[in-house]
Amino acid sequence: MDDSAPLRADHLSADHPSADHASDAGTAARLVPLWLAEAAEDDPQAAEAARRAWQDTGRLPPETAQELADWVTARVTDTGFNQDEGPTRPGPRITVADKEAVHRWLRGQGHRV
């Protein structure tokens, strides 16, 4: 593979991890606890099961992976718009790059996003 070509998510594998893999995992490690806390407000039992899986294995069950993907997409707050135009939410800023990192991380674990 040409080193100057951008690395696409479909090139990720256990044999050829991307240089961004650690960064993607770091983004997931920052955002998964936020998602779990919010999910616990709606469904404490499901959130606790996902939390246990996350803490025990560093992975999410397939049924919750799509929920995380949807959550991070819906929570993008840093879109490049100014304060008058963009969404405002209390809490951390979640960028489009954060969303893409979480989606890559999930795909790297074999989840369909």
PDB file of N, CA and C in Angstrom:
ATOM      1  N   MET A   1       0.850  -1.171   0.000  1.00  0.00           N
ATOM      2  CA  MET A   1       0.000   0.000   0.000  1.00  0.00           C
ATOM      3  C   MET A   1       0.888   1.224   0.000  1.00  0.00           C
ATOM      4  N   ASP A   2       0.589   2.220  -0.815  1.00  0.00           N
ATOM      5  CA  ASP A   2       1.325   3.467  -0.920  1.00  0.00           C
ATOM      6  C   ASP A   2       1.210   4.245   0.387  1.00  0.00           C
ATOM      7  N   ASP A   3       2.368   4.596   0.995  1.00  0.00           N
ATOM      8  CA  ASP A   3       2.350   5.308   2.280  1.00  0.00           C
ATOM      9  C   ASP A   3       1.742   6.689   2.174  1.00  0.00           C
ATOM     10  N   SER A   4       1.694   7.260   0.964  1.00  0.00           N
ATOM     11  CA  SER A   4       1.122   8.602   0.827  1.00  0.00           C
ATOM     12  C   SER A   4      -0.393   8.564   0.693  1.00  0.00           C
ATOM     13  N   ALA A   5      -0.952   7.388   0.422  1.00  0.00           N
ATOM     14  CA  ALA A   5      -2.408   7.264   0.274  1.00  0.00           C
ATOM     15  C   ALA A   5      -3.058   7.283   1.642  1.00  0.00           C
ATOM     16  N   PRO A   6      -4.216   7.928   1.773  1.00  0.00           N
ATOM     17  CA  PRO A   6      -4.904   7.920   3.069  1.00  0.00           C
ATOM     18  C   PRO A   6      -5.341   6.508   3.435  1.00  0.00           C
ATOM     19  N   LEU A   7      -5.230   6.180   4.703  1.00  0.00           N
ATOM     20  CA  LEU A   7      -5.639   4.870   5.200  1.00  0.00           C
ATOM     21  C   LEU A   7      -7.145   4.861   5.373  1.00  0.00           C
ATOM     22  N   ARG A   8      -7.816   3.951   4.698  1.00  0.00           N
ATOM     23  CA  ARG A   8      -9.264   3.858   4.809  1.00  0.00           C
ATOM     24  C   ARG A   8      -9.623   2.824   5.854  1.00  0.00           C
ATOM     25  N   ALA A   9     -10.816   2.969   6.419  1.00  0.00           N
ATOM     26  CA  ALA A   9     -11.272   2.053   7.467  1.00  0.00           C
ATOM     27  C   ALA A   9     -11.298   0.611   6.989  1.00  0.00           C
ATOM     28  N   ASP A  10     -11.529   0.384   5.688  1.00  0.00           N
ATOM     29  CA  ASP A  10     -11.591  -0.992   5.211  1.00  0.00           C
ATOM     30  C   ASP A  10     -10.207  -1.633   5.135  1.00  0.00           C
ATOM     31  N   HIS A  11      -9.139  -0.865   5.366  1.00  0.00           N
ATOM     32  CA  HIS A  11      -7.798  -1.423   5.419  1.00  0.00           C
ATOM     33  C   HIS A  11      -7.402  -1.839   6.828  1.00  0.00           C
ATOM     34  N   LEU A  12      -8.228  -1.574   7.815  1.00  0.00           N
ATOM     35  CA  LEU A  12      -7.887  -1.897   9.195  1.00  0.00           C
ATOM     36  C   LEU A  12      -8.064  -3.387   9.431  1.00  0.00           C
ATOM     37  N   SER A  13      -7.090  -3.962  10.084  1.00  0.00           N
ATOM     38  CA  SER A  13      -7.198  -5.362  10.488  1.00  0.00           C
ATOM     39  C   SER A  13      -6.250  -5.575  11.651  1.00  0.00           C
ATOM     40  N   ALA A  14      -6.342  -6.726  12.279  1.00  0.00           N
ATOM     41  CA  ALA A  14      -5.438  -7.037  13.379  1.00  0.00           C
ATOM     42  C   ALA A  14      -4.001  -7.115  12.879  1.00  0.00           C
ATOM     43  N   ASP A  15      -3.814  -7.514  11.601  1.00  0.00           N
ATOM     44  CA  ASP A  15      -2.473  -7.627  11.040  1.00  0.00           C
ATOM     45  C   ASP A  15      -1.897  -6.290  10.606  1.00  0.00           C
ATOM     46  N   HIS A  16      -2.748  -5.319  10.295  1.00  0.00           N
ATOM     47  CA  HIS A  16      -2.314  -4.022   9.793  1.00  0.00           C
ATOM     48  C   HIS A  16      -3.064  -2.897  10.499  1.00  0.00           C
ATOM     49  N   PRO A  17      -2.791  -2.709  11.796  1.00  0.00           N
ATOM     50  CA  PRO A  17      -3.511  -1.649  12.499  1.00  0.00           C
ATOM     51  C   PRO A  17      -3.108  -0.283  11.971  1.00  0.00           C
ATOM     52  N   SER A  18      -4.029   0.642  11.994  1.00  0.00           N
ATOM     53  CA  SER A  18      -3.734   1.993  11.531  1.00  0.00           C
ATOM     54  C   SER A  18      -2.949   2.731  12.589  1.00  0.00           C
ATOM     55  N   ALA A  19      -2.202   3.736  12.142  1.00  0.00           N
ATOM     56  CA  ALA A  19      -1.484   4.592  13.077  1.00  0.00           C
ATOM     57  C   ALA A  19      -2.472   5.335  13.957  1.00  0.00           C
ATOM     58  N   ASP A  20      -3.691   5.492  13.474  1.00  0.00           N
ATOM     59  CA  ASP A  20      -4.716   6.207  14.227  1.00  0.00           C
ATOM     60  C   ASP A  20      -5.458   5.307  15.208  1.00  0.00           C
ATOM     61  N   HIS A  21      -5.160   4.012  15.209  1.00  0.00           N
ATOM     62  CA  HIS A  21      -5.896   3.078  16.066  1.00  0.00           C
ATOM     63  C   HIS A  21      -5.844   3.497  17.534  1.00  0.00           C
ATOM     64  N   ALA A  22      -4.670   3.853  18.012  1.00  0.00           N
ATOM     65  CA  ALA A  22      -4.538   4.264  19.419  1.00  0.00           C
ATOM     66  C   ALA A  22      -5.320   5.542  19.674  1.00  0.00           C
ATOM     67  N   SER A  23      -5.281   6.450  18.712  1.00  0.00           N
ATOM     68  CA  SER A  23      -6.036   7.698  18.856  1.00  0.00           C
ATOM     69  C   SER A  23      -7.540   7.424  18.865  1.00  0.00           C
ATOM     70  N   ASP A  24      -7.986   6.547  17.972  1.00  0.00           N
ATOM     71  CA  ASP A  24      -9.406   6.183  17.931  1.00  0.00           C
ATOM     72  C   ASP A  24      -9.830   5.526  19.241  1.00  0.00           C
ATOM     73  N   ALA A  25      -8.991   4.633  19.754  1.00  0.00           N
ATOM     74  CA  ALA A  25      -9.291   3.967  21.018  1.00  0.00           C
ATOM     75  C   ALA A  25      -9.330   4.977  22.157  1.00  0.00           C
ATOM     76  N   GLY A  26      -8.458   5.969  22.116  1.00  0.00           N
ATOM     77  CA  GLY A  26      -8.462   7.022  23.138  1.00  0.00           C
ATOM     78  C   GLY A  26      -9.730   7.850  23.087  1.00  0.00           C
ATOM     79  N   THR A  27     -10.191   8.143  21.879  1.00  0.00           N
ATOM     80  CA  THR A  27     -11.447   8.889  21.732  1.00  0.00           C
ATOM     81  C   THR A  27     -12.601   8.066  22.270  1.00  0.00           C
ATOM     82  N   ALA A  28     -12.617   6.779  21.939  1.00  0.00           N
ATOM     83  CA  ALA A  28     -13.668   5.895  22.465  1.00  0.00           C
ATOM     84  C   ALA A  28     -13.602   5.848  23.987  1.00  0.00           C
ATOM     85  N   ALA A  29     -12.404   5.751  24.541  1.00  0.00           N
ATOM     86  CA  ALA A  29     -12.257   5.694  25.997  1.00  0.00           C
ATOM     87  C   ALA A  29     -12.756   6.973  26.662  1.00  0.00           C
ATOM     88  N   ARG A  30     -12.666   8.084  25.966  1.00  0.00           N
ATOM     89  CA  ARG A  30     -13.167   9.354  26.502  1.00  0.00           C
ATOM     90  C   ARG A  30     -14.682   9.454  26.391  1.00  0.00           C
ATOM     91  N   LEU A  31     -15.256   8.939  25.305  1.00  0.00           N
ATOM     92  CA  LEU A  31     -16.684   9.148  25.051  1.00  0.00           C
ATOM     93  C   LEU A  31     -17.591   8.030  25.545  1.00  0.00           C
ATOM     94  N   VAL A  32     -17.116   6.787  25.585  1.00  0.00           N
ATOM     95  CA  VAL A  32     -17.968   5.678  26.029  1.00  0.00           C
ATOM     96  C   VAL A  32     -18.517   5.930  27.436  1.00  0.00           C
ATOM     97  N   PRO A  33     -17.706   6.366  28.408  1.00  0.00           N
ATOM     98  CA  PRO A  33     -18.282   6.622  29.738  1.00  0.00           C
ATOM     99  C   PRO A  33     -19.366   7.704  29.732  1.00  0.00           C
ATOM    100  N   LEU A  34     -19.216   8.704  28.883  1.00  0.00           N
ATOM    101  CA  LEU A  34     -20.251   9.745  28.782  1.00  0.00           C
ATOM    102  C   LEU A  34     -21.545   9.153  28.227  1.00  0.00           C
ATOM    103  N   TRP A  35     -21.397   8.326  27.201  1.00  0.00           N
ATOM    104  CA  TRP A  35     -22.563   7.671  26.600  1.00  0.00           C
ATOM    105  C   TRP A  35     -23.234   6.741  27.610  1.00  0.00           C
ATOM    106  N   LEU A  36     -22.428   5.971  28.338  1.00  0.00           N
ATOM    107  CA  LEU A  36     -23.000   5.053  29.325  1.00  0.00           C
ATOM    108  C   LEU A  36     -23.760   5.800  30.410  1.00  0.00           C
ATOM    109  N   ALA A  37     -23.228   6.933  30.850  1.00  0.00           N
ATOM    110  CA  ALA A  37     -23.916   7.719  31.877  1.00  0.00           C
ATOM    111  C   ALA A  37     -25.262   8.221  31.365  1.00  0.00           C
ATOM    112  N   GLU A  38     -25.288   8.687  30.133  1.00  0.00           N
ATOM    113  CA  GLU A  38     -26.552   9.158  29.565  1.00  0.00           C
ATOM    114  C   GLU A  38     -27.507   7.994  29.322  1.00  0.00           C
ATOM    115  N   ALA A  39     -26.983   6.870  28.840  1.00  0.00           N
ATOM    116  CA  ALA A  39     -27.826   5.703  28.580  1.00  0.00           C
ATOM    117  C   ALA A  39     -28.449   5.177  29.869  1.00  0.00           C
ATOM    118  N   ALA A  40     -27.724   5.295  30.974  1.00  0.00           N
ATOM    119  CA  ALA A  40     -28.227   4.810  32.267  1.00  0.00           C
ATOM    120  C   ALA A  40     -29.470   5.569  32.709  1.00  0.00           C
ATOM    121  N   GLU A  41     -29.642   6.790  32.237  1.00  0.00           N
ATOM    122  CA  GLU A  41     -30.845   7.556  32.576  1.00  0.00           C
ATOM    123  C   GLU A  41     -32.083   6.953  31.934  1.00  0.00           C
ATOM    124  N   ASP A  42     -31.922   6.350  30.751  1.00  0.00           N
ATOM    125  CA  ASP A  42     -33.051   5.774  30.022  1.00  0.00           C
ATOM    126  C   ASP A  42     -33.265   4.295  30.320  1.00  0.00           C
ATOM    127  N   ASP A  43     -32.179   3.544  30.431  1.00  0.00           N
ATOM    128  CA  ASP A  43     -32.275   2.100  30.643  1.00  0.00           C
ATOM    129  C   ASP A  43     -31.101   1.648  31.504  1.00  0.00           C
ATOM    130  N   PRO A  44     -31.247   1.767  32.815  1.00  0.00           N
ATOM    131  CA  PRO A  44     -30.129   1.456  33.711  1.00  0.00           C
ATOM    132  C   PRO A  44     -29.585   0.038  33.557  1.00  0.00           C
ATOM    133  N   GLN A  45     -30.456  -0.941  33.344  1.00  0.00           N
ATOM    134  CA  GLN A  45     -29.993  -2.331  33.233  1.00  0.00           C
ATOM    135  C   GLN A  45     -29.160  -2.545  31.969  1.00  0.00           C
ATOM    136  N   ALA A  46     -29.620  -2.016  30.854  1.00  0.00           N
ATOM    137  CA  ALA A  46     -28.864  -2.168  29.604  1.00  0.00           C
ATOM    138  C   ALA A  46     -27.536  -1.417  29.687  1.00  0.00           C
ATOM    139  N   ALA A  47     -27.563  -0.247  30.283  1.00  0.00           N
ATOM    140  CA  ALA A  47     -26.331   0.532  30.429  1.00  0.00           C
ATOM    141  C   ALA A  47     -25.340  -0.199  31.330  1.00  0.00           C
ATOM    142  N   GLU A  48     -25.823  -0.808  32.386  1.00  0.00           N
ATOM    143  CA  GLU A  48     -24.943  -1.540  33.295  1.00  0.00           C
ATOM    144  C   GLU A  48     -24.341  -2.764  32.595  1.00  0.00           C
ATOM    145  N   ALA A  49     -25.122  -3.455  31.787  1.00  0.00           N
ATOM    146  CA  ALA A  49     -24.595  -4.602  31.042  1.00  0.00           C
ATOM    147  C   ALA A  49     -23.519  -4.145  30.058  1.00  0.00           C
ATOM    148  N   ALA A  50     -23.758  -3.036  29.377  1.00  0.00           N
ATOM    149  CA  ALA A  50     -22.761  -2.499  28.448  1.00  0.00           C
ATOM    150  C   ALA A  50     -21.516  -2.038  29.203  1.00  0.00           C
ATOM    151  N   ARG A  51     -21.708  -1.410  30.363  1.00  0.00           N
ATOM    152  CA  ARG A  51     -20.585  -0.953  31.180  1.00  0.00           C
ATOM    153  C   ARG A  51     -19.718  -2.138  31.626  1.00  0.00           C
ATOM    154  N   ARG A  52     -20.369  -3.214  32.061  1.00  0.00           N
ATOM    155  CA  ARG A  52     -19.609  -4.405  32.491  1.00  0.00           C
ATOM    156  C   ARG A  52     -18.788  -4.968  31.333  1.00  0.00           C
ATOM    157  N   ALA A  53     -19.401  -5.064  30.158  1.00  0.00           N
ATOM    158  CA  ALA A  53     -18.681  -5.576  28.991  1.00  0.00           C
ATOM    159  C   ALA A  53     -17.498  -4.661  28.657  1.00  0.00           C
ATOM    160  N   TRP A  54     -17.727  -3.359  28.697  1.00  0.00           N
ATOM    161  CA  TRP A  54     -16.679  -2.375  28.409  1.00  0.00           C
ATOM    162  C   TRP A  54     -15.530  -2.502  29.414  1.00  0.00           C
ATOM    163  N   GLN A  55     -15.865  -2.604  30.692  1.00  0.00           N
ATOM    164  CA  GLN A  55     -14.837  -2.682  31.725  1.00  0.00           C
ATOM    165  C   GLN A  55     -14.097  -4.024  31.699  1.00  0.00           C
ATOM    166  N   ASP A  56     -14.817  -5.098  31.418  1.00  0.00           N
ATOM    167  CA  ASP A  56     -14.206  -6.430  31.443  1.00  0.00           C
ATOM    168  C   ASP A  56     -13.378  -6.737  30.198  1.00  0.00           C
ATOM    169  N   THR A  57     -13.839  -6.250  29.046  1.00  0.00           N
ATOM    170  CA  THR A  57     -13.202  -6.654  27.785  1.00  0.00           C
ATOM    171  C   THR A  57     -12.703  -5.487  26.943  1.00  0.00           C
ATOM    172  N   GLY A  58     -13.147  -4.262  27.247  1.00  0.00           N
ATOM    173  CA  GLY A  58     -12.791  -3.133  26.395  1.00  0.00           C
ATOM    174  C   GLY A  58     -13.589  -3.109  25.108  1.00  0.00           C
ATOM    175  N   ARG A  59     -14.598  -3.935  25.037  1.00  0.00           N
ATOM    176  CA  ARG A  59     -15.454  -4.037  23.844  1.00  0.00           C
ATOM    177  C   ARG A  59     -16.906  -3.845  24.240  1.00  0.00           C
ATOM    178  N   LEU A  60     -17.726  -3.584  23.249  1.00  0.00           N
ATOM    179  CA  LEU A  60     -19.162  -3.446  23.479  1.00  0.00           C
ATOM    180  C   LEU A  60     -19.898  -4.579  22.779  1.00  0.00           C
ATOM    181  N   PRO A  61     -20.990  -5.049  23.377  1.00  0.00           N
ATOM    182  CA  PRO A  61     -21.812  -6.059  22.701  1.00  0.00           C
ATOM    183  C   PRO A  61     -22.374  -5.485  21.398  1.00  0.00           C
ATOM    184  N   PRO A  62     -22.585  -6.330  20.400  1.00  0.00           N
ATOM    185  CA  PRO A  62     -23.090  -5.846  19.110  1.00  0.00           C
ATOM    186  C   PRO A  62     -24.364  -5.009  19.218  1.00  0.00           C
ATOM    187  N   GLU A  63     -25.261  -5.403  20.122  1.00  0.00           N
ATOM    188  CA  GLU A  63     -26.535  -4.676  20.209  1.00  0.00           C
ATOM    189  C   GLU A  63     -26.363  -3.251  20.735  1.00  0.00           C
ATOM    190  N   THR A  64     -25.277  -2.987  21.439  1.00  0.00           N
ATOM    191  CA  THR A  64     -25.078  -1.630  21.954  1.00  0.00           C
ATOM    192  C   THR A  64     -24.126  -0.805  21.094  1.00  0.00           C
ATOM    193  N   ALA A  65     -23.367  -1.440  20.219  1.00  0.00           N
ATOM    194  CA  ALA A  65     -22.413  -0.708  19.381  1.00  0.00           C
ATOM    195  C   ALA A  65     -23.129   0.303  18.494  1.00  0.00           C
ATOM    196  N   GLN A  66     -24.242  -0.091  17.896  1.00  0.00           N
ATOM    197  CA  GLN A  66     -24.974   0.843  17.031  1.00  0.00           C
ATOM    198  C   GLN A  66     -25.564   1.987  17.844  1.00  0.00           C
ATOM    199  N   GLU A  67     -25.964   1.695  19.075  1.00  0.00           N
ATOM    200  CA  GLU A  67     -26.480   2.768  19.938  1.00  0.00           C
ATOM    201  C   GLU A  67     -25.396   3.806  20.207  1.00  0.00           C
ATOM    202  N   LEU A  68     -24.166   3.352  20.458  1.00  0.00           N
ATOM    203  CA  LEU A  68     -23.059   4.286  20.650  1.00  0.00           C
ATOM    204  C   LEU A  68     -22.813   5.083  19.374  1.00  0.00           C
ATOM    205  N   ALA A  69     -22.811   4.432  18.231  1.00  0.00           N
ATOM    206  CA  ALA A  69     -22.595   5.125  16.959  1.00  0.00           C
ATOM    207  C   ALA A  69     -23.657   6.196  16.740  1.00  0.00           C
ATOM    208  N   ASP A  70     -24.904   5.868  17.014  1.00  0.00           N
ATOM    209  CA  ASP A  70     -25.985   6.845  16.857  1.00  0.00           C
ATOM    210  C   ASP A  70     -25.832   7.985  17.861  1.00  0.00           C
ATOM    211  N   TRP A  71     -25.472   7.658  19.098  1.00  0.00           N
ATOM    212  CA  TRP A  71     -25.325   8.675  20.143  1.00  0.00           C
ATOM    213  C   TRP A  71     -24.237   9.668  19.777  1.00  0.00           C
ATOM    214  N   VAL A  72     -23.059   9.171  19.379  1.00  0.00           N
ATOM    215  CA  VAL A  72     -21.960  10.087  19.087  1.00  0.00           C
ATOM    216  C   VAL A  72     -22.293  10.947  17.871  1.00  0.00           C
ATOM    217  N   THR A  73     -23.026  10.411  16.908  1.00  0.00           N
ATOM    218  CA  THR A  73     -23.440  11.203  15.745  1.00  0.00           C
ATOM    219  C   THR A  73     -24.390  12.312  16.173  1.00  0.00           C
ATOM    220  N   ALA A  74     -25.327  11.985  17.045  1.00  0.00           N
ATOM    221  CA  ALA A  74     -26.311  12.972  17.502  1.00  0.00           C
ATOM    222  C   ALA A  74     -25.702  14.018  18.422  1.00  0.00           C
ATOM    223  N   ARG A  75     -24.576  13.697  19.046  1.00  0.00           N
ATOM    224  CA  ARG A  75     -23.977  14.613  20.026  1.00  0.00           C
ATOM    225  C   ARG A  75     -22.883  15.497  19.461  1.00  0.00           C
ATOM    226  N   VAL A  76     -22.639  15.444  18.151  1.00  0.00           N
ATOM    227  CA  VAL A  76     -21.630  16.325  17.568  1.00  0.00           C
ATOM    228  C   VAL A  76     -22.048  17.758  17.835  1.00  0.00           C
ATOM    229  N   THR A  77     -21.193  18.475  18.567  1.00  0.00           N
ATOM    230  CA  THR A  77     -21.503  19.860  18.931  1.00  0.00           C
ATOM    231  C   THR A  77     -20.531  20.850  18.320  1.00  0.00           C
ATOM    232  N   ASP A  78     -19.400  20.384  17.837  1.00  0.00           N
ATOM    233  CA  ASP A  78     -18.409  21.271  17.254  1.00  0.00           C
ATOM    234  C   ASP A  78     -18.422  21.055  15.755  1.00  0.00           C
ATOM    235  N   THR A  79     -19.274  21.799  15.062  1.00  0.00           N
ATOM    236  CA  THR A  79     -19.468  21.596  13.635  1.00  0.00           C
ATOM    237  C   THR A  79     -18.803  22.659  12.789  1.00  0.00           C
ATOM    238  N   GLY A  80     -18.137  23.607  13.410  1.00  0.00           N
ATOM    239  CA  GLY A  80     -17.530  24.700  12.664  1.00  0.00           C
ATOM    240  C   GLY A  80     -18.445  25.900  12.542  1.00  0.00           C
ATOM    241  N   PHE A  81     -19.676  25.775  12.989  1.00  0.00           N
ATOM    242  CA  PHE A  81     -20.580  26.915  12.992  1.00  0.00           C
ATOM    243  C   PHE A  81     -20.222  27.816  14.161  1.00  0.00           C
ATOM    244  N   ASN A  82     -20.581  29.065  14.036  1.00  0.00           N
ATOM    245  CA  ASN A  82     -20.338  29.944  15.189  1.00  0.00           C
ATOM    246  C   ASN A  82     -21.458  29.761  16.206  1.00  0.00           C
ATOM    247  N   GLN A  83     -21.327  30.389  17.349  1.00  0.00           N
ATOM    248  CA  GLN A  83     -22.294  30.223  18.447  1.00  0.00           C
ATOM    249  C   GLN A  83     -23.724  30.539  18.019  1.00  0.00           C
ATOM    250  N   ASP A  84     -23.910  31.505  17.123  1.00  0.00           N
ATOM    251  CA  ASP A  84     -25.262  31.879  16.714  1.00  0.00           C
ATOM    252  C   ASP A  84     -25.901  30.828  15.807  1.00  0.00           C
ATOM    253  N   GLU A  85     -25.087  30.048  15.104  1.00  0.00           N
ATOM    254  CA  GLU A  85     -25.622  29.116  14.124  1.00  0.00           C
ATOM    255  C   GLU A  85     -25.642  27.669  14.586  1.00  0.00           C
ATOM    256  N   GLY A  86     -24.696  27.298  15.424  1.00  0.00           N
ATOM    257  CA  GLY A  86     -24.538  25.887  15.748  1.00  0.00           C
ATOM    258  C   GLY A  86     -25.315  25.453  16.965  1.00  0.00           C
ATOM    259  N   PRO A  87     -25.386  24.145  17.164  1.00  0.00           N
ATOM    260  CA  PRO A  87     -26.080  23.605  18.336  1.00  0.00           C
ATOM    261  C   PRO A  87     -25.262  23.870  19.603  1.00  0.00           C
ATOM    262  N   THR A  88     -25.945  24.048  20.688  1.00  0.00           N
ATOM    263  CA  THR A  88     -25.254  24.194  21.964  1.00  0.00           C
ATOM    264  C   THR A  88     -25.827  23.163  22.923  1.00  0.00           C
ATOM    265  N   ARG A  89     -24.946  22.492  23.625  1.00  0.00           N
ATOM    266  CA  ARG A  89     -25.316  21.488  24.613  1.00  0.00           C
ATOM    267  C   ARG A  89     -24.365  21.641  25.780  1.00  0.00           C
ATOM    268  N   PRO A  90     -24.851  21.417  26.966  1.00  0.00           N
ATOM    269  CA  PRO A  90     -23.911  21.377  28.083  1.00  0.00           C
ATOM    270  C   PRO A  90     -23.026  20.131  27.943  1.00  0.00           C
ATOM    271  N   GLY A  91     -21.866  20.190  28.512  1.00  0.00           N
ATOM    272  CA  GLY A  91     -20.990  19.030  28.474  1.00  0.00           C
ATOM    273  C   GLY A  91     -19.846  19.211  27.511  1.00  0.00           C
ATOM    274  N   PRO A  92     -19.143  18.117  27.256  1.00  0.00           N
ATOM    275  CA  PRO A  92     -17.942  18.202  26.423  1.00  0.00           C
ATOM    276  C   PRO A  92     -18.276  18.485  24.964  1.00  0.00           C
ATOM    277  N   ARG A  93     -17.314  19.078  24.294  1.00  0.00           N
ATOM    278  CA  ARG A  93     -17.470  19.293  22.850  1.00  0.00           C
ATOM    279  C   ARG A  93     -17.146  17.991  22.150  1.00  0.00           C
ATOM    280  N   ILE A  94     -18.001  17.583  21.255  1.00  0.00           N
ATOM    281  CA  ILE A  94     -17.775  16.379  20.461  1.00  0.00           C
ATOM    282  C   ILE A  94     -17.708  16.826  19.012  1.00  0.00           C
ATOM    283  N   THR A  95     -16.584  16.560  18.391  1.00  0.00           N
ATOM    284  CA  THR A  95     -16.344  17.021  17.025  1.00  0.00           C
ATOM    285  C   THR A  95     -16.737  15.953  16.012  1.00  0.00           C
ATOM    286  N   VAL A  96     -16.800  16.383  14.773  1.00  0.00           N
ATOM    287  CA  VAL A  96     -17.026  15.433  13.680  1.00  0.00           C
ATOM    288  C   VAL A  96     -15.885  14.414  13.664  1.00  0.00           C
ATOM    289  N   ALA A  97     -14.673  14.861  13.938  1.00  0.00           N
ATOM    290  CA  ALA A  97     -13.528  13.934  13.988  1.00  0.00           C
ATOM    291  C   ALA A  97     -13.701  12.912  15.110  1.00  0.00           C
ATOM    292  N   ASP A  98     -14.249  13.336  16.255  1.00  0.00           N
ATOM    293  CA  ASP A  98     -14.537  12.390  17.346  1.00  0.00           C
ATOM    294  C   ASP A  98     -15.525  11.330  16.878  1.00  0.00           C
ATOM    295  N   LYS A  99     -16.566  11.773  16.208  1.00  0.00           N
ATOM    296  CA  LYS A  99     -17.578  10.835  15.699  1.00  0.00           C
ATOM    297  C   LYS A  99     -16.933   9.841  14.750  1.00  0.00           C
ATOM    298  N   GLU A 100     -16.131  10.331  13.831  1.00  0.00           N
ATOM    299  CA  GLU A 100     -15.477   9.443  12.869  1.00  0.00           C
ATOM    300  C   GLU A 100     -14.531   8.473  13.574  1.00  0.00           C
ATOM    301  N   ALA A 101     -13.823   8.943  14.602  1.00  0.00           N
ATOM    302  CA  ALA A 101     -12.913   8.074  15.349  1.00  0.00           C
ATOM    303  C   ALA A 101     -13.678   6.946  16.040  1.00  0.00           C
ATOM    304  N   VAL A 102     -14.807   7.270  16.661  1.00  0.00           N
ATOM    305  CA  VAL A 102     -15.612   6.240  17.335  1.00  0.00           C
ATOM    306  C   VAL A 102     -16.156   5.258  16.308  1.00  0.00           C
ATOM    307  N   HIS A 103     -16.610   5.760  15.169  1.00  0.00           N
ATOM    308  CA  HIS A 103     -17.120   4.868  14.126  1.00  0.00           C
ATOM    309  C   HIS A 103     -16.004   3.947  13.616  1.00  0.00           C
ATOM    310  N   ARG A 104     -14.787   4.484  13.390  1.00  0.00           N
ATOM    311  CA  ARG A 104     -13.661   3.641  12.961  1.00  0.00           C
ATOM    312  C   ARG A 104     -13.342   2.593  14.020  1.00  0.00           C
ATOM    313  N   TRP A 105     -13.345   3.021  15.292  1.00  0.00           N
ATOM    314  CA  TRP A 105     -13.048   2.111  16.386  1.00  0.00           C
ATOM    315  C   TRP A 105     -14.058   0.966  16.420  1.00  0.00           C
ATOM    316  N   LEU A 106     -15.337   1.295  16.264  1.00  0.00           N
ATOM    317  CA  LEU A 106     -16.370   0.265  16.261  1.00  0.00           C
ATOM    318  C   LEU A 106     -16.187  -0.675  15.054  1.00  0.00           C
ATOM    319  N   ARG A 107     -15.935  -0.107  13.880  1.00  0.00           N
ATOM    320  CA  ARG A 107     -15.716  -0.959  12.704  1.00  0.00           C
ATOM    321  C   ARG A 107     -14.480  -1.837  12.888  1.00  0.00           C
ATOM    322  N   GLY A 108     -13.441  -1.302  13.525  1.00  0.00           N
ATOM    323  CA  GLY A 108     -12.240  -2.073  13.798  1.00  0.00           C
ATOM    324  C   GLY A 108     -12.499  -3.257  14.713  1.00  0.00           C
ATOM    325  N   GLN A 109     -13.575  -3.184  15.509  1.00  0.00           N
ATOM    326  CA  GLN A 109     -13.967  -4.296  16.363  1.00  0.00           C
ATOM    327  C   GLN A 109     -14.953  -5.232  15.672  1.00  0.00           C
ATOM    328  N   GLY A 110     -15.212  -4.965  14.406  1.00  0.00           N
ATOM    329  CA  GLY A 110     -16.089  -5.844  13.636  1.00  0.00           C
ATOM    330  C   GLY A 110     -17.558  -5.461  13.648  1.00  0.00           C
ATOM    331  N   HIS A 111     -17.880  -4.305  14.221  1.00  0.00           N
ATOM    332  CA  HIS A 111     -19.283  -3.867  14.248  1.00  0.00           C
ATOM    333  C   HIS A 111     -19.636  -3.153  12.943  1.00  0.00           C
ATOM    334  N   ARG A 112     -20.865  -3.307  12.531  1.00  0.00           N
ATOM    335  CA  ARG A 112     -21.375  -2.567  11.363  1.00  0.00           C
ATOM    336  C   ARG A 112     -21.899  -1.237  11.856  1.00  0.00           C
ATOM    337  N   VAL A 113     -21.410  -0.175  11.254  1.00  0.00           N
ATOM    338  CA  VAL A 113     -21.836   1.167  11.656  1.00  0.00           C
ATOM    339  C   VAL A 113     -22.369   1.883  10.437  1.00  0.00           C
TER     340      VAL A 113
END
